[in-house]
Amino acid sequence: NFLILGIRGEGADSPDLTDTILIASYSYSDKNFTLVSIPRDLWVNSLKTKINSVYHYGNFKDENGGGIKLTQSAILETLGLPIHYTAVINFSLFRDAVDLGGGVDVNVVTGFTDNQFPIEGRENALPIASRYETISFAAGVNHLDGATALKFVRSRHAEGDEGTDIARDRRQQLVVSALKQKVLTVGFLTDRSKITDLYK
């Protein structure tokens, strides 16, 4: 079981809250990955907090891997799943990984518009309306570069069902699956420089 934690990273408001929590579970018998999104508001009873703040509290207590250890324990407590590997990915790493693969193609089932997508670096700007931009994604196959893919997976304020955390989790799974497919192509796997860059 691979735990993927998505954080905003240094310089952001709440840099180590885990806005994205994904488990990629590999089955040796059928050689398949299953992606499971963990709702960020899932309550961790022993810690008396939501799961998206566990990594933060763990790092606060122990800067040397405390966040990862505490989050792995919380997943085991709440879901009964042992975690064998963990990756912590900030916004910059996510954008770079998508761009390294030449972008990803994602089939958007339901198109949506988000009129309140936060503009990076303008969190405290006035008037309040200047803190946001409008983003839209049409139904059908969309080719997304790193910056656009990040907006696609972070969007939270679309009208209707696409504005829910469940829809956002589904979009995150779509992009991770598309990136996995891109990385596992012969063209990518035989390009030593791309493999080295991705590893770094």
GROMACS .gro file of C-alpha atoms in nm:
model
  200
    1ASN     CA    1   0.000   0.000   0.000
    2PHE     CA    2   0.141   0.335  -0.112
    3LEU     CA    3   0.022   0.648   0.068
    4ILE     CA    4   0.030   0.969  -0.137
    5LEU     CA    5  -0.003   1.293   0.059
    6GLY     CA    6  -0.057   1.617  -0.132
    7ILE     CA    7   0.046   1.933   0.053
    8ARG     CA    8   0.065   2.298  -0.050
    9GLY     CA    9   0.431   2.335   0.049
   10GLU     CA   10   0.649   2.615   0.179
   11GLY     CA   11   0.527   2.971   0.133
   12ALA     CA   12   0.160   2.872   0.131
   13ASP     CA   13  -0.109   2.917   0.392
   14SER     CA   14  -0.113   2.596   0.602
   15PRO     CA   15   0.182   2.446   0.407
   16ASP     CA   16   0.163   2.096   0.553
   17LEU     CA   17  -0.209   2.026   0.571
   18THR     CA   18  -0.277   1.726   0.348
   19ASP     CA   19  -0.541   1.844   0.102
   20THR     CA   20  -0.500   1.520  -0.093
   21ILE     CA   21  -0.478   1.176   0.065
   22LEU     CA   22  -0.464   0.881  -0.174
   23ILE     CA   23  -0.383   0.516  -0.122
   24ALA     CA   24  -0.253   0.321  -0.421
   25SER     CA   25  -0.287  -0.045  -0.336
   26TYR     CA   26  -0.100  -0.295  -0.554
   27SER     CA   27  -0.232  -0.650  -0.592
   28TYR     CA   28   0.037  -0.905  -0.674
   29SER     CA   29  -0.220  -1.165  -0.780
   30ASP     CA   30  -0.380  -0.961  -1.061
   31LYS     CA   31  -0.099  -0.704  -1.101
   32ASN     CA   32  -0.337  -0.408  -1.067
   33PHE     CA   33  -0.330  -0.081  -0.876
   34THR     CA   34  -0.644   0.034  -0.696
   35LEU     CA   35  -0.668   0.402  -0.603
   36VAL     CA   36  -0.864   0.494  -0.291
   37SER     CA   37  -0.922   0.856  -0.190
   38ILE     CA   38  -0.940   0.931   0.181
   39PRO     CA   39  -1.185   1.213   0.265
   40ARG     CA   40  -0.983   1.491   0.426
   41ASP     CA   41  -1.252   1.543   0.692
   42LEU     CA   42  -1.232   1.180   0.812
   43TRP     CA   43  -1.223   1.188   1.193
   44VAL     CA   44  -0.931   1.018   1.373
   45ASN     CA   45  -1.077   0.932   1.710
   46SER     CA   46  -0.753   0.872   1.902
   47LEU     CA   47  -0.613   1.209   1.793
   48LYS     CA   48  -0.941   1.403   1.812
   49THR     CA   49  -0.882   1.572   1.478
   50LYS     CA   50  -0.951   1.543   1.107
   51ILE     CA   51  -0.710   1.329   0.908
   52ASN     CA   52  -0.589   1.617   0.691
   53SER     CA   53  -0.417   1.778   0.993
   54VAL     CA   54  -0.245   1.460   1.121
   55TYR     CA   55   0.068   1.510   0.906
   56HIS     CA   56   0.102   1.866   1.042
   57TYR     CA   57   0.074   1.755   1.406
   58GLY     CA   58   0.317   1.469   1.353
   59ASN     CA   59   0.577   1.707   1.205
   60PHE     CA   60   0.519   1.953   1.489
   61LYS     CA   61   0.608   1.680   1.740
   62ASP     CA   62   0.894   1.525   1.543
   63GLU     CA   63   1.048   1.695   1.239
   64ASN     CA   64   1.227   1.375   1.138
   65GLY     CA   65   0.944   1.179   0.981
   66GLY     CA   66   0.688   1.232   1.256
   67GLY     CA   67   0.422   1.346   1.010
   68ILE     CA   68   0.453   1.037   0.795
   69LYS     CA   69   0.458   0.798   1.092
   70LEU     CA   70   0.152   0.956   1.255
   71THR     CA   71  -0.044   0.961   0.927
   72GLN     CA   72   0.041   0.595   0.860
   73SER     CA   73  -0.085   0.511   1.211
   74ALA     CA   74  -0.406   0.709   1.154
   75ILE     CA   75  -0.473   0.519   0.828
   76LEU     CA   76  -0.418   0.189   1.008
   77GLU     CA   77  -0.651   0.295   1.291
   78THR     CA   78  -0.934   0.426   1.074
   79LEU     CA   79  -0.917   0.190   0.775
   80GLY     CA   80  -0.721  -0.111   0.899
   81LEU     CA   81  -0.471  -0.071   0.612
   82PRO     CA   82  -0.098  -0.097   0.681
   83ILE     CA   83   0.105   0.153   0.477
   84HIS     CA   84   0.433   0.028   0.331
   85TYR     CA   85   0.552   0.336   0.140
   86THR     CA   86   0.466   0.706   0.160
   87ALA     CA   87   0.525   0.995  -0.081
   88VAL     CA   88   0.468   1.359   0.014
   89ILE     CA   89   0.413   1.577  -0.292
   90ASN     CA   90   0.377   1.955  -0.288
   91PHE     CA   91   0.221   2.171  -0.560
   92SER     CA   92   0.554   2.232  -0.737
   93LEU     CA   93   0.647   1.862  -0.752
   94PHE     CA   94   0.303   1.776  -0.887
   95ARG     CA   95   0.326   2.036  -1.166
   96ASP     CA   96   0.679   1.925  -1.254
   97ALA     CA   97   0.585   1.554  -1.266
   98VAL     CA   98   0.292   1.620  -1.502
   99ASP     CA   99   0.504   1.846  -1.726
  100LEU     CA  100   0.785   1.590  -1.733
  101GLY     CA  101   0.545   1.344  -1.893
  102GLY     CA  102   0.441   1.602  -2.153
  103GLY     CA  103   0.109   1.661  -1.980
  104VAL     CA  104  -0.179   1.418  -1.930
  105ASP     CA  105  -0.498   1.343  -2.120
  106VAL     CA  106  -0.802   1.325  -1.894
  107ASN     CA  107  -1.158   1.238  -1.994
  108VAL     CA  108  -1.378   1.491  -1.812
  109VAL     CA  109  -1.718   1.325  -1.773
  110THR     CA  110  -1.900   1.635  -1.649
  111GLY     CA  111  -1.773   1.978  -1.750
  112PHE     CA  112  -1.767   2.247  -1.484
  113THR     CA  113  -1.681   2.608  -1.405
  114ASP     CA  114  -1.532   2.727  -1.077
  115ASN     CA  115  -1.568   3.104  -1.024
  116GLN     CA  116  -1.374   3.105  -0.696
  117PHE     CA  117  -1.045   2.936  -0.769
  118PRO     CA  118  -0.776   3.090  -0.543
  119ILE     CA  119  -0.492   3.277  -0.714
  120GLU     CA  120  -0.156   3.179  -0.571
  121GLY     CA  121   0.005   3.465  -0.379
  122ARG     CA  122  -0.318   3.667  -0.355
  123GLU     CA  123  -0.465   3.496  -0.047
  124ASN     CA  124  -0.493   3.828   0.144
  125ALA     CA  125  -0.553   4.068  -0.145
  126LEU     CA  126  -0.824   4.331  -0.132
  127PRO     CA  127  -1.089   4.353  -0.252
  128ILE     CA  128  -1.169   3.990  -0.174
  129ALA     CA  129  -1.292   3.927  -0.530
  130SER     CA  130  -0.936   3.986  -0.658
  131ARG     CA  131  -0.821   3.671  -0.476
  132TYR     CA  132  -1.000   3.445  -0.723
  133GLU     CA  133  -1.009   3.354  -1.091
  134THR     CA  134  -1.259   3.160  -1.301
  135ILE     CA  135  -1.153   2.824  -1.442
  136SER     CA  136  -1.352   2.595  -1.673
  137PHE     CA  137  -1.315   2.241  -1.802
  138ALA     CA  138  -1.527   2.114  -2.092
  139ALA     CA  139  -1.669   1.763  -2.100
  140GLY     CA  140  -1.456   1.525  -2.308
  141VAL     CA  141  -1.085   1.461  -2.335
  142ASN     CA  142  -0.875   1.750  -2.205
  143HIS     CA  143  -0.496   1.771  -2.240
  144LEU     CA  144  -0.362   1.922  -1.919
  145ASP     CA  145  -0.016   2.061  -1.850
  146GLY     CA  146   0.113   2.071  -1.493
  147ALA     CA  147  -0.038   2.407  -1.396
  148THR     CA  148  -0.378   2.323  -1.546
  149ALA     CA  149  -0.379   1.973  -1.395
  150LEU     CA  150  -0.317   2.128  -1.053
  151LYS     CA  151  -0.619   2.357  -1.097
  152PHE     CA  152  -0.827   2.059  -1.214
  153VAL     CA  153  -0.751   1.853  -0.903
  154ARG     CA  154  -0.778   2.144  -0.656
  155SER     CA  155  -1.107   2.299  -0.773
  156ARG     CA  156  -1.368   2.304  -0.495
  157HIS     CA  157  -1.625   2.568  -0.581
  158ALA     CA  158  -1.802   2.452  -0.897
  159GLU     CA  159  -2.181   2.449  -0.903
  160GLY     CA  160  -2.359   2.124  -0.821
  161ASP     CA  161  -2.193   1.787  -0.768
  162GLU     CA  162  -1.861   1.896  -0.921
  163GLY     CA  163  -1.812   2.130  -0.624
  164THR     CA  164  -1.802   1.845  -0.372
  165ASP     CA  165  -1.497   1.681  -0.214
  166ILE     CA  166  -1.607   1.350  -0.369
  167ALA     CA  167  -1.586   1.499  -0.720
  168ARG     CA  168  -1.247   1.650  -0.637
  169ASP     CA  169  -1.122   1.311  -0.513
  170ARG     CA  170  -1.243   1.154  -0.839
  171ARG     CA  171  -1.055   1.416  -1.043
  172GLN     CA  172  -0.738   1.352  -0.844
  173GLN     CA  173  -0.766   0.981  -0.921
  174LEU     CA  174  -0.813   1.057  -1.292
  175VAL     CA  175  -0.495   1.263  -1.309
  176VAL     CA  176  -0.287   1.014  -1.106
  177SER     CA  177  -0.409   0.729  -1.331
  178ALA     CA  178  -0.332   0.930  -1.646
  179LEU     CA  179   0.016   1.016  -1.516
  180LYS     CA  180   0.081   0.650  -1.429
  181GLN     CA  181  -0.017   0.546  -1.783
  182LYS     CA  182   0.211   0.814  -1.931
  183VAL     CA  183   0.507   0.708  -1.718
  184LEU     CA  184   0.462   0.340  -1.805
  185THR     CA  185   0.485   0.394  -2.183
  186VAL     CA  186   0.786   0.257  -2.368
  187GLY     CA  187   0.884   0.606  -2.481
  188PHE     CA  188   0.907   0.730  -2.122
  189LEU     CA  189   1.064   0.417  -1.971
  190THR     CA  190   1.342   0.410  -2.231
  191ASP     CA  191   1.429   0.777  -2.186
  192ARG     CA  192   1.698   0.765  -1.917
  193SER     CA  193   1.699   1.142  -1.857
  194LYS     CA  194   1.322   1.151  -1.795
  195ILE     CA  195   1.341   0.855  -1.555
  196THR     CA  196   1.628   1.026  -1.367
  197ASP     CA  197   1.439   1.357  -1.352
  198LEU     CA  198   1.124   1.185  -1.226
  199TYR     CA  199   1.321   1.000  -0.959
  200LYS     CA  200   1.483   1.326  -0.844
   0.00000   0.00000   0.00000
